[in-house]
CSV table of C-alpha atoms and ligand atoms in Angstrom, one decimal:
chain,number,residue,atom,x,y,z
V,1,MET,CA,173.7,147.2,-55.4
V,2,ILE,CA,172.3,148.3,-58.8
V,3,PHE,CA,172.7,146.3,-61.9
V,4,GLN,CA,171.3,146.8,-65.4
V,5,SER,CA,168.4,144.6,-66.6
V,6,THR,CA,170.9,143.0,-69.0
V,7,GLU,CA,173.3,142.1,-66.2
V,8,LEU,CA,173.0,139.4,-63.6
V,9,PRO,CA,173.1,140.2,-59.8
V,10,PRO,CA,176.6,139.7,-58.3
V,11,PHE,CA,177.6,136.1,-57.5
V,12,LEU,CA,175.5,134.8,-60.5
V,13,ALA,CA,177.0,134.2,-63.8
V,14,TYR,CA,176.6,132.0,-66.9
V,15,ARG,CA,179.6,129.8,-67.6
V,16,LYS,CA,179.4,127.7,-70.8
V,17,GLY,CA,175.7,128.2,-70.8
V,18,ARG,CA,175.1,127.1,-67.3
V,19,LEU,CA,174.0,129.5,-64.5
V,20,TYR,CA,176.4,129.5,-61.5
V,21,LEU,CA,175.8,130.8,-58.1
V,22,GLU,CA,179.3,131.4,-56.7
V,23,GLU,CA,181.2,128.3,-57.8
V,24,LEU,CA,178.3,125.9,-58.2
V,25,ALA,CA,176.0,125.2,-61.1
V,26,LEU,CA,172.4,125.7,-60.1
V,27,GLU,CA,171.2,123.0,-62.4
V,28,GLU,CA,173.4,120.5,-60.5
V,29,LEU,CA,172.1,121.7,-57.2
V,30,GLY,CA,168.6,121.4,-58.6
V,31,ALA,CA,169.3,117.8,-59.6
V,32,GLN,CA,171.0,117.0,-56.3
V,33,PHE,CA,168.4,118.4,-53.9
V,34,GLY,CA,165.3,118.3,-56.2
V,35,THR,CA,163.2,121.1,-57.3
V,36,PRO,CA,161.6,123.4,-56.3
V,37,VAL,CA,164.5,124.6,-54.1
V,38,TYR,CA,165.6,127.9,-52.7
V,39,ILE,CA,169.3,128.5,-53.1
V,40,TYR,CA,171.2,131.4,-51.4
V,41,SER,CA,174.7,132.7,-51.8
V,42,ALA,CA,176.6,133.3,-48.5
V,43,GLY,CA,178.9,135.6,-50.4
V,44,ALA,CA,176.1,137.8,-51.7
V,45,LEU,CA,174.6,138.0,-48.2
V,46,ARG,CA,177.8,139.1,-46.7
V,47,ALA,CA,178.6,141.6,-49.5
V,48,ALA,CA,175.2,143.3,-49.1
V,49,TYR,CA,175.6,143.5,-45.4
V,50,GLN,CA,179.1,145.0,-45.6
V,51,ARG,CA,177.9,147.5,-48.3
V,52,TYR,CA,175.0,148.6,-46.2
V,53,LEU,CA,177.1,149.0,-43.0
V,54,GLN,CA,180.1,150.6,-44.8
V,55,ALA,CA,177.8,153.3,-46.3
V,56,PHE,CA,177.2,154.5,-42.8
V,57,THR,CA,180.6,154.1,-41.3
V,58,SER,CA,182.2,155.9,-44.2
V,59,VAL,CA,180.2,159.1,-43.3
V,60,GLY,CA,181.2,158.7,-39.6
V,61,LEU,CA,178.0,157.1,-38.4
V,62,ASN,CA,178.1,154.1,-36.1
V,63,LEU,CA,175.1,152.1,-37.2
V,64,SER,CA,173.6,149.2,-35.2
V,65,LEU,CA,172.2,147.0,-38.0
V,66,CYS,CA,169.2,145.0,-36.9
V,67,TYR,CA,168.4,142.5,-39.7
V,68,ALA,CA,164.6,142.3,-40.4
V,69,ILE,CA,164.3,138.6,-40.1
V,70,LYS,CA,160.9,138.5,-41.8
V,71,ALA,CA,162.7,138.9,-45.1
V,72,ASN,CA,164.3,135.5,-44.7
V,73,SER,CA,164.0,133.8,-41.4
V,74,ASN,CA,166.1,130.7,-41.8
V,75,LEU,CA,168.3,130.1,-38.7
V,76,SER,CA,171.4,129.8,-40.8
V,77,ILE,CA,170.8,133.1,-42.5
V,78,ILE,CA,170.1,134.9,-39.2
V,79,ARG,CA,173.2,133.3,-37.8
V,80,LEU,CA,175.3,134.4,-40.8
V,81,PHE,CA,174.3,138.1,-40.2
V,82,GLY,CA,174.7,137.6,-36.4
V,83,GLU,CA,178.3,136.5,-36.9
V,84,LEU,CA,178.9,139.7,-38.9
V,85,GLY,CA,177.6,141.7,-35.8
V,86,ALA,CA,173.9,142.2,-36.7
V,87,GLY,CA,171.1,142.4,-34.2
V,88,ALA,CA,167.5,141.5,-35.3
V,89,ASP,CA,164.3,143.2,-36.0
V,90,VAL,CA,161.4,140.9,-35.0
V,91,VAL,CA,157.6,141.2,-35.4
V,92,SER,CA,156.3,138.1,-33.5
V,93,GLY,CA,157.1,135.8,-30.7
V,94,GLY,CA,158.1,133.2,-33.3
V,95,GLU,CA,160.6,135.6,-34.9
V,96,LEU,CA,162.0,136.5,-31.4
V,97,TYR,CA,162.5,132.7,-30.8
V,98,ARG,CA,164.3,132.3,-34.1
V,99,ALA,CA,166.6,135.3,-33.4
V,100,LEU,CA,167.5,133.9,-29.9
V,101,GLN,CA,168.0,130.4,-31.3
V,102,ALA,CA,170.3,131.9,-33.9
V,103,GLY,CA,172.4,133.4,-31.1
V,104,ILE,CA,171.4,137.1,-31.5
V,105,ALA,CA,172.0,138.9,-28.1
V,106,PRO,CA,168.7,139.9,-26.6
V,107,GLU,CA,169.8,143.5,-26.2
V,108,GLN,CA,170.4,143.7,-29.9
V,109,ILE,CA,166.8,142.8,-30.7
V,110,VAL,CA,164.0,145.3,-31.5
V,111,PHE,CA,160.4,144.2,-31.5
V,112,ALA,CA,157.9,145.9,-33.9
V,113,GLY,CA,154.3,145.1,-34.9
V,114,VAL,CA,150.9,146.6,-34.3
V,115,GLY,CA,149.4,143.5,-32.6
V,116,LYS,CA,151.8,142.2,-29.9
V,117,THR,CA,150.0,140.0,-27.5
V,118,ALA,CA,150.5,139.9,-23.7
V,119,ALA,CA,152.2,136.5,-24.0
V,120,GLU,CA,154.6,137.9,-26.6
V,121,MET,CA,155.4,140.8,-24.4
V,122,ASP,CA,156.1,138.6,-21.4
V,123,TYR,CA,158.4,136.4,-23.4
V,124,ALA,CA,160.3,139.5,-24.7
V,125,LEU,CA,160.5,141.0,-21.2
V,126,GLU,CA,161.8,137.8,-19.7
V,127,GLN,CA,164.5,137.7,-22.4
V,128,LYS,CA,165.3,141.4,-21.7
V,129,ILE,CA,165.2,142.5,-25.3
V,130,GLY,CA,166.7,145.8,-26.4
V,131,THR,CA,163.6,147.7,-27.5
V,132,PHE,CA,159.8,147.4,-27.9
V,133,ASN,CA,158.7,149.6,-30.8
V,134,ILE,CA,155.3,150.9,-29.7
V,135,GLU,CA,152.6,151.4,-32.2
V,136,SER,CA,149.5,152.5,-30.1
V,137,ALA,CA,148.5,153.9,-26.7
V,138,SER,CA,146.7,150.7,-25.8
V,139,GLU,CA,149.8,148.7,-26.6
V,140,LEU,CA,152.0,150.9,-24.4
V,141,ALA,CA,149.4,150.6,-21.5
V,142,LEU,CA,149.5,146.8,-21.8
V,143,LEU,CA,153.3,146.7,-22.0
V,144,GLU,CA,153.5,148.8,-18.8
V,145,ARG,CA,151.1,146.4,-17.0
V,146,ARG,CA,153.1,143.4,-18.3
V,147,ALA,CA,156.4,145.0,-17.2
V,148,VAL,CA,155.0,145.3,-13.7
V,149,ALA,CA,153.7,141.8,-13.7
V,150,VAL,CA,157.0,140.3,-15.0
V,151,GLY,CA,159.1,142.6,-12.8
V,152,GLN,CA,161.2,143.7,-15.7
V,153,GLU,CA,161.5,147.3,-17.0
V,154,ALA,CA,160.5,147.6,-20.7
V,155,ARG,CA,162.7,149.7,-23.0
V,156,VAL,CA,160.5,151.4,-25.5
V,157,SER,CA,160.8,153.4,-28.6
V,158,ILE,CA,157.8,155.1,-30.2
V,159,ARG,CA,157.1,154.2,-33.8
V,160,VAL,CA,156.3,157.5,-35.5
V,161,ASN,CA,154.0,157.5,-38.6
V,162,PRO,CA,155.3,160.7,-40.3
V,163,ASN,CA,152.6,160.6,-43.1
V,164,VAL,CA,155.2,160.4,-45.8
V,165,ASP,CA,154.5,158.6,-49.1
V,166,ALA,CA,157.2,155.9,-49.7
V,167,GLN,CA,156.0,155.5,-53.3
V,168,THR,CA,155.9,151.8,-53.2
V,169,HIS,CA,153.2,149.1,-53.6
V,170,PRO,CA,150.2,150.0,-51.4
V,171,TYR,CA,150.5,146.7,-49.5
V,172,ILE,CA,154.0,147.5,-48.3
V,173,ALA,CA,153.6,151.2,-47.8
V,174,THR,CA,153.4,151.8,-44.0
V,175,GLY,CA,154.1,155.5,-43.4
V,176,ARG,CA,150.8,157.3,-44.4
V,177,ASN,CA,148.2,158.2,-41.8
V,178,HIS,CA,145.7,155.9,-43.4
V,179,ASN,CA,148.1,153.0,-42.7
V,180,LYS,CA,147.7,151.0,-39.4
V,181,PHE,CA,151.3,151.5,-38.4
V,182,GLY,CA,152.8,153.8,-35.8
V,183,LEU,CA,151.5,157.0,-34.3
V,184,ASN,CA,151.1,160.5,-35.7
V,185,PRO,CA,153.6,163.1,-34.4
V,186,THR,CA,151.3,164.6,-31.8
V,187,GLN,CA,150.4,161.1,-30.3
V,188,SER,CA,154.0,160.1,-30.5
V,189,LEU,CA,155.0,163.0,-28.3
V,190,GLU,CA,152.2,162.2,-25.8
V,191,LEU,CA,153.3,158.6,-25.5
V,192,ALA,CA,157.0,159.5,-25.3
V,193,ARG,CA,156.2,161.8,-22.4
V,194,TYR,CA,154.1,159.1,-20.7
V,195,ALA,CA,156.9,156.5,-21.1
V,196,ALA,CA,159.5,158.9,-19.9
V,197,GLY,CA,157.5,159.4,-16.7
V,198,SER,CA,156.7,155.7,-16.0
V,199,ALA,CA,158.5,153.7,-13.4
V,200,SER,CA,158.3,150.5,-15.4
V,201,LEU,CA,159.0,151.8,-18.9
V,202,PHE,CA,162.3,153.3,-20.1
V,203,LEU,CA,162.0,155.6,-23.1
V,204,VAL,CA,165.0,154.9,-25.3
V,205,GLY,CA,164.0,156.6,-28.6
V,206,LEU,CA,161.9,157.0,-31.7
V,207,GLN,CA,161.5,154.6,-34.6
V,208,MET,CA,160.1,154.8,-38.1
V,209,HIS,CA,159.5,152.4,-41.0
V,210,ILE,CA,157.6,153.9,-43.9
V,211,GLY,CA,157.6,151.0,-46.4
V,212,SER,CA,159.5,148.4,-48.3
V,213,GLN,CA,161.0,148.4,-51.8
V,214,VAL,CA,161.5,152.1,-51.5
V,215,LEU,CA,163.5,153.2,-54.5
V,216,GLN,CA,164.3,156.9,-53.6
V,217,VAL,CA,165.9,157.9,-50.4
V,218,GLY,CA,163.9,161.2,-50.3
V,219,PRO,CA,160.9,159.9,-48.4
V,220,LEU,CA,163.1,158.2,-45.9
V,221,VAL,CA,165.0,161.4,-45.3
V,222,GLU,CA,161.7,163.3,-45.0
V,223,ALA,CA,160.5,160.9,-42.4
V,224,PHE,CA,163.8,161.0,-40.5
V,225,LYS,CA,163.5,164.9,-40.3
V,226,CYS,CA,160.2,164.3,-38.6
V,227,LEU,CA,161.9,162.0,-36.0
V,228,LEU,CA,164.6,164.7,-35.4
V,229,SER,CA,162.0,167.4,-34.9
V,230,LEU,CA,160.2,165.3,-32.3
V,231,ALA,CA,163.5,164.6,-30.6
V,232,SER,CA,164.1,168.3,-30.4
V,233,GLN,CA,160.7,169.0,-28.9
V,234,LEU,CA,161.3,166.3,-26.3
V,235,GLU,CA,164.7,167.7,-25.4
V,236,VAL,CA,163.1,171.1,-24.7
V,237,GLU,CA,161.1,169.2,-22.1
V,238,GLU,CA,164.4,167.6,-20.8
V,239,ILE,CA,163.4,164.2,-22.2
V,240,TYR,CA,166.6,162.9,-23.8
V,241,LEU,CA,166.6,160.0,-26.3
V,242,GLU,CA,169.3,157.4,-26.7
V,243,GLN,CA,168.4,156.0,-30.1
V,244,LEU,CA,166.8,156.8,-33.4
V,245,ASP,CA,165.7,153.9,-35.6
V,246,LEU,CA,165.4,154.4,-39.4
V,247,GLY,CA,163.5,151.2,-40.0
V,248,GLY,CA,164.3,149.3,-43.2
V,249,GLY,CA,162.9,149.7,-46.7
V,250,LEU,CA,165.7,150.3,-49.2
V,251,GLY,CA,164.7,148.7,-52.5
V,252,VAL,CA,166.5,146.4,-54.8
V,253,THR,CA,166.7,145.6,-58.6
V,254,TYR,CA,164.3,142.9,-59.6
V,255,GLN,CA,164.0,143.8,-63.3
V,256,ASP,CA,165.1,147.3,-64.3
V,257,GLU,CA,164.6,149.3,-61.1
V,258,GLN,CA,167.5,151.6,-60.3
V,259,PRO,CA,167.1,152.0,-56.5
V,260,GLU,CA,169.1,154.7,-54.7
V,261,GLN,CA,171.7,153.1,-52.5
V,262,PRO,CA,172.6,153.1,-48.8
V,263,ASP,CA,175.5,155.5,-49.3
V,264,LYS,CA,173.0,158.2,-50.5
V,265,LEU,CA,170.8,157.5,-47.5
V,266,ALA,CA,173.7,157.5,-45.0
V,267,ALA,CA,175.1,160.8,-46.4
V,268,ALA,CA,171.7,162.5,-46.0
V,269,ILE,CA,171.2,161.2,-42.5
V,270,ALA,CA,174.7,162.3,-41.5
V,271,ASP,CA,174.0,165.8,-42.8
V,272,LEU,CA,170.8,166.0,-40.8
V,273,LEU,CA,172.4,164.7,-37.6
V,274,LYS,CA,175.2,167.3,-38.0
V,275,GLU,CA,172.6,170.1,-38.3
V,276,HIS,CA,170.6,168.8,-35.4
V,277,GLN,CA,171.8,170.1,-32.0
V,278,SER,CA,171.3,167.3,-29.6
V,279,LYS,CA,172.8,167.1,-26.1
V,280,GLN,CA,174.2,163.6,-26.7
V,281,PRO,CA,174.9,161.5,-29.9
V,282,TYR,CA,172.2,159.0,-30.7
V,283,ARG,CA,172.7,155.4,-31.3
V,284,LEU,CA,171.5,155.0,-34.9
V,285,ILE,CA,169.6,151.8,-35.8
V,286,SER,CA,168.5,150.5,-39.2
V,287,GLU,CA,166.4,147.4,-40.0
V,288,PRO,CA,167.1,146.3,-43.6
V,289,GLY,CA,165.7,143.0,-44.8
V,290,ARG,CA,165.1,143.0,-48.5
V,291,TYR,CA,168.3,144.9,-49.3
V,292,LEU,CA,170.4,142.2,-47.6
V,293,THR,CA,168.8,139.1,-48.9
V,294,ALA,CA,166.7,139.6,-52.1
V,295,ASN,CA,169.4,139.2,-54.7
V,296,ALA,CA,171.3,136.6,-52.8
V,297,GLY,CA,168.6,134.0,-53.5
V,298,VAL,CA,167.3,132.0,-56.5
V,299,LEU,CA,164.2,129.7,-56.6
V,300,ALA,CA,165.1,126.9,-58.9
V,301,THR,CA,162.2,125.1,-60.5
V,302,SER,CA,161.7,122.4,-63.2
V,303,VAL,CA,159.3,122.6,-66.2
V,304,LEU,CA,156.8,119.8,-65.7
V,305,TYR,CA,154.7,120.4,-68.9
V,306,ILE,CA,154.5,122.6,-71.9
V,307,LYS,CA,151.0,123.3,-72.9
V,308,GLN,CA,150.4,125.0,-76.2
V,309,GLY,CA,146.9,126.1,-77.0
V,310,GLU,CA,145.5,127.4,-80.3
V,311,LEU,CA,147.7,129.9,-82.3
V,312,VAL,CA,146.4,133.0,-80.4
V,313,ASP,CA,146.5,131.2,-77.0
V,314,PRO,CA,149.4,131.6,-74.6
V,315,CYS,CA,152.0,128.9,-74.3
V,316,PHE,CA,152.1,127.7,-70.7
V,317,ALA,CA,155.2,126.5,-69.0
V,318,ILE,CA,153.8,124.6,-66.1
V,319,VAL,CA,156.6,124.4,-63.5
V,320,ASP,CA,156.9,122.6,-60.1
V,321,ALA,CA,157.0,125.8,-58.0
V,322,GLY,CA,153.8,127.6,-57.3
V,323,MET,CA,152.3,130.5,-55.5
V,324,ASN,CA,152.6,128.6,-52.2
V,325,ASP,CA,156.4,128.6,-52.7
V,326,LEU,CA,156.7,132.2,-54.0
V,327,ILE,CA,153.7,134.3,-53.4
V,328,ARG,CA,155.1,137.7,-54.5
V,329,PRO,CA,153.9,137.6,-58.1
V,330,ALA,CA,150.3,136.6,-57.1
V,331,LEU,CA,150.2,139.0,-54.1
V,332,TYR,CA,152.0,142.1,-55.4
V,333,ASN,CA,152.1,141.4,-59.1
V,334,ALA,CA,155.9,141.3,-58.5
V,335,LYS,CA,158.1,140.6,-61.5
V,336,HIS,CA,161.0,138.3,-60.9
V,337,ARG,CA,163.5,137.6,-63.7
V,338,ILE,CA,163.2,134.1,-64.9
V,339,MET,CA,166.3,132.6,-66.4
V,340,PRO,CA,167.2,129.1,-67.8
V,341,LEU,CA,169.6,127.2,-65.6
V,342,HIS,CA,171.1,125.8,-68.8
V,343,GLU,CA,171.0,127.9,-72.0
V,344,ARG,CA,170.3,126.0,-75.2
V,345,PRO,CA,172.4,127.8,-77.8
V,346,GLY,CA,170.6,128.6,-81.1
V,347,ALA,CA,167.1,127.8,-79.8
V,348,LEU,CA,164.4,130.1,-80.9
V,349,SER,CA,162.7,132.4,-78.4
V,350,GLN,CA,159.2,131.9,-77.3
V,351,VAL,CA,156.8,133.8,-75.0
V,352,TYR,CA,155.6,131.8,-72.0
V,353,GLU,CA,153.1,132.1,-69.2
V,354,VAL,CA,155.2,130.6,-66.4
V,355,VAL,CA,152.6,129.1,-64.0
V,356,GLY,CA,152.6,126.7,-61.0
V,357,PRO,CA,150.6,123.6,-60.2
V,358,VAL,CA,148.3,125.3,-57.6
V,359,CYS,CA,144.5,125.3,-58.4
V,360,GLU,CA,144.1,129.1,-58.9
V,361,SER,CA,144.6,131.2,-61.9
V,362,GLY,CA,146.4,133.6,-59.6
V,363,ASP,CA,149.1,130.9,-59.5
V,364,PHE,CA,151.6,132.5,-61.9
V,365,LEU,CA,155.3,133.2,-61.5
V,366,GLY,CA,155.7,135.3,-64.7
V,367,HIS,CA,153.5,136.7,-67.4
V,368,GLU,CA,154.7,137.0,-71.0
V,369,VAL,CA,158.2,135.8,-70.2
V,370,THR,CA,160.5,135.5,-73.3
V,371,LEU,CA,162.8,132.5,-73.0
V,372,THR,CA,164.6,130.3,-75.5
V,373,GLU,CA,162.4,127.4,-76.3
V,374,LEU,CA,161.8,125.2,-73.3
V,375,LYS,CA,161.5,121.5,-73.0
V,376,GLU,CA,159.9,119.5,-70.3
V,377,GLY,CA,162.5,118.8,-67.6
V,378,ASP,CA,164.4,122.0,-68.2
V,379,MET,CA,165.2,124.0,-65.0
V,380,LEU,CA,164.5,127.7,-64.5
V,381,GLY,CA,165.7,130.1,-61.9
V,382,LEU,CA,163.6,132.9,-60.4
V,383,LEU,CA,166.0,135.6,-59.4
V,384,GLY,CA,165.6,138.0,-56.5
V,385,ALA,CA,163.9,135.3,-54.5
V,386,GLY,CA,166.0,135.6,-51.3
V,387,ALA,CA,163.7,138.1,-49.6
V,388,TYR,CA,160.0,137.4,-48.8
V,389,GLY,CA,160.3,134.1,-50.7
V,390,PHE,CA,160.5,131.1,-48.4
V,391,SER,CA,159.5,133.3,-45.4
V,392,MET,CA,156.1,133.8,-47.1
V,393,ALA,CA,155.7,130.2,-48.4
V,394,SER,CA,152.8,128.1,-47.3
V,395,ASN,CA,151.4,124.6,-47.5
V,396,TYR,CA,148.4,125.7,-49.6
V,397,ASN,CA,147.1,122.8,-51.7
V,398,SER,CA,148.9,120.7,-49.1
V,399,ARG,CA,152.1,121.2,-51.0
V,400,LEU,CA,155.4,120.5,-49.2
V,401,ARG,CA,157.5,123.6,-48.7
V,402,PRO,CA,160.8,123.4,-50.5
V,403,PRO,CA,164.3,122.9,-49.0
V,404,GLU,CA,166.8,125.8,-48.7
V,405,ILE,CA,170.4,125.5,-49.6
V,406,LEU,CA,173.2,127.9,-48.7
V,407,VAL,CA,176.1,128.1,-51.1
V,408,ASP,CA,179.5,129.3,-49.9
V,409,GLU,CA,182.0,129.2,-52.8
V,410,TYR,CA,182.4,125.5,-53.6
V,411,THR,CA,180.1,124.1,-50.9
V,412,ALA,CA,176.4,123.7,-50.7
V,413,ARG,CA,174.7,123.1,-47.3
V,414,LEU,CA,171.1,122.0,-46.8
V,415,ILE,CA,169.9,124.6,-44.3
V,416,ARG,CA,166.3,123.4,-44.3
V,417,HIS,CA,165.0,120.0,-45.4
V,418,ARG,CA,162.1,119.6,-47.8
V,419,GLU,CA,159.0,118.9,-45.9
V,420,THR,CA,157.5,115.5,-45.9
V,421,TYR,CA,153.8,114.3,-45.9
V,422,GLU,CA,154.3,113.4,-42.2
V,423,ASP,CA,155.3,117.0,-41.5
V,424,LEU,CA,152.0,118.1,-43.2
V,425,VAL,CA,149.8,116.3,-40.7
V,426,PHE,CA,152.1,116.3,-37.7
V,427,LEU,CA,150.0,118.8,-35.6
V,428,GLU,CA,146.6,117.4,-36.6
V,429,ASP,CA,144.4,114.8,-34.9
Y,501,PLP,C1,159.3,147.3,-38.8
Y,501,PLP,C2,160.0,146.9,-40.0
Y,501,PLP,N1,161.3,147.0,-40.1
Y,501,PLP,C3,162.0,146.6,-41.2
Y,501,PLP,C4,161.4,146.0,-42.2
Y,501,PLP,C5,162.2,145.5,-43.4
Y,501,PLP,O1,161.9,146.1,-44.5
Y,501,PLP,P1,162.7,145.8,-45.8
Y,501,PLP,O2,162.8,144.4,-46.0
Y,501,PLP,O3,162.0,146.5,-46.9
Y,501,PLP,O4,164.1,146.4,-45.6
Y,501,PLP,C6,160.0,145.8,-42.2
Y,501,PLP,C7,159.3,145.2,-43.3
Y,501,PLP,O5,158.1,145.3,-43.5
Y,501,PLP,C8,159.3,146.3,-41.0
Y,501,PLP,O6,157.9,146.1,-40.9
């Protein structure tokens, strides 16, 4: 979903100066549950899911959507997507555990990651997951040994690194050959042949994921062409694939980005699949995360102190959320829109450095943010916080991670409690 920088994401609107998510005023939720607090809209999550899926079905493609749970790993969010029919993309034993706890069927789970351990493999084999996405020859060799040991055939897909530039932040670009992810086309073919000939491995397909917050579909289409070309080469050798996995990556609007949408991606993929002569239709998988959750979430925070320096110095709004709660600004220089939860009509505008309480100068949530004049106690909302927000939160500075709330029309449900001091030391001697 694209919206202009002057508009709000769907499901967010000002009514009489107060910012509402669905039918509830965020300021009231902030007061009820305390700040900082993550608040998500169930309606926005469902709408994004349907938009993504519909884009593919409307061009005749039957997409298996495996939600990338790293974007937002709360059990209630995974369950919400599971109820809509989603599978899950997981990258650790912990994420696999979450997906299973949320009721995702094991055969609808794909497991990626360059560093899977033997213990994680055993767990996934015992659960009979759908696919291991393999990222190196050594990993495939270990998986084969573990499959023999566990007595369970491993279904594998080879993650291809197509050396395509996704044109995104270098930390979340994964499809160039200097990145640690996947295998180059030649190695991919070698491993696919090996897996196809192994008694304990079952080659199901090829997978790609070239990066996150990808704004143009061109690079994704380029990478998918590489997958199809490898599939053709394997077919010549009578190695037939069941599935092709597009990975995730489609970007969202945080400020004024105008990302290309799933319908454009789906149309291009459908054209390529039509041109491609394969013996049997592929099961098409996609692993979106950010697209489904980013603009469904707001991080609500309260202004603790206003600190005005000399005339030329910045004016700091010190808020109760910090880099431990939302690390994206500090880590990627990400820019989230920051909006007052209660607009004060007629107030003058002022430029603020919105910063948290953590003891680092990297602890900022927004630089040079123009807001109507703030007072201590005012609440602000950081938009676009539904993806890679809470899931990247930490206890740095021994701060308690915030609660999470799921809004569905007129109801607000606490889907994760605020941590307590006891939680902080629970695992320590
Ligand atoms: C293998 C894999 N699939 C899917 C995703 C989801 O990406 P996004 O949230 O950009 O859709 C990621 C994110 O890094 C990933 O590593």
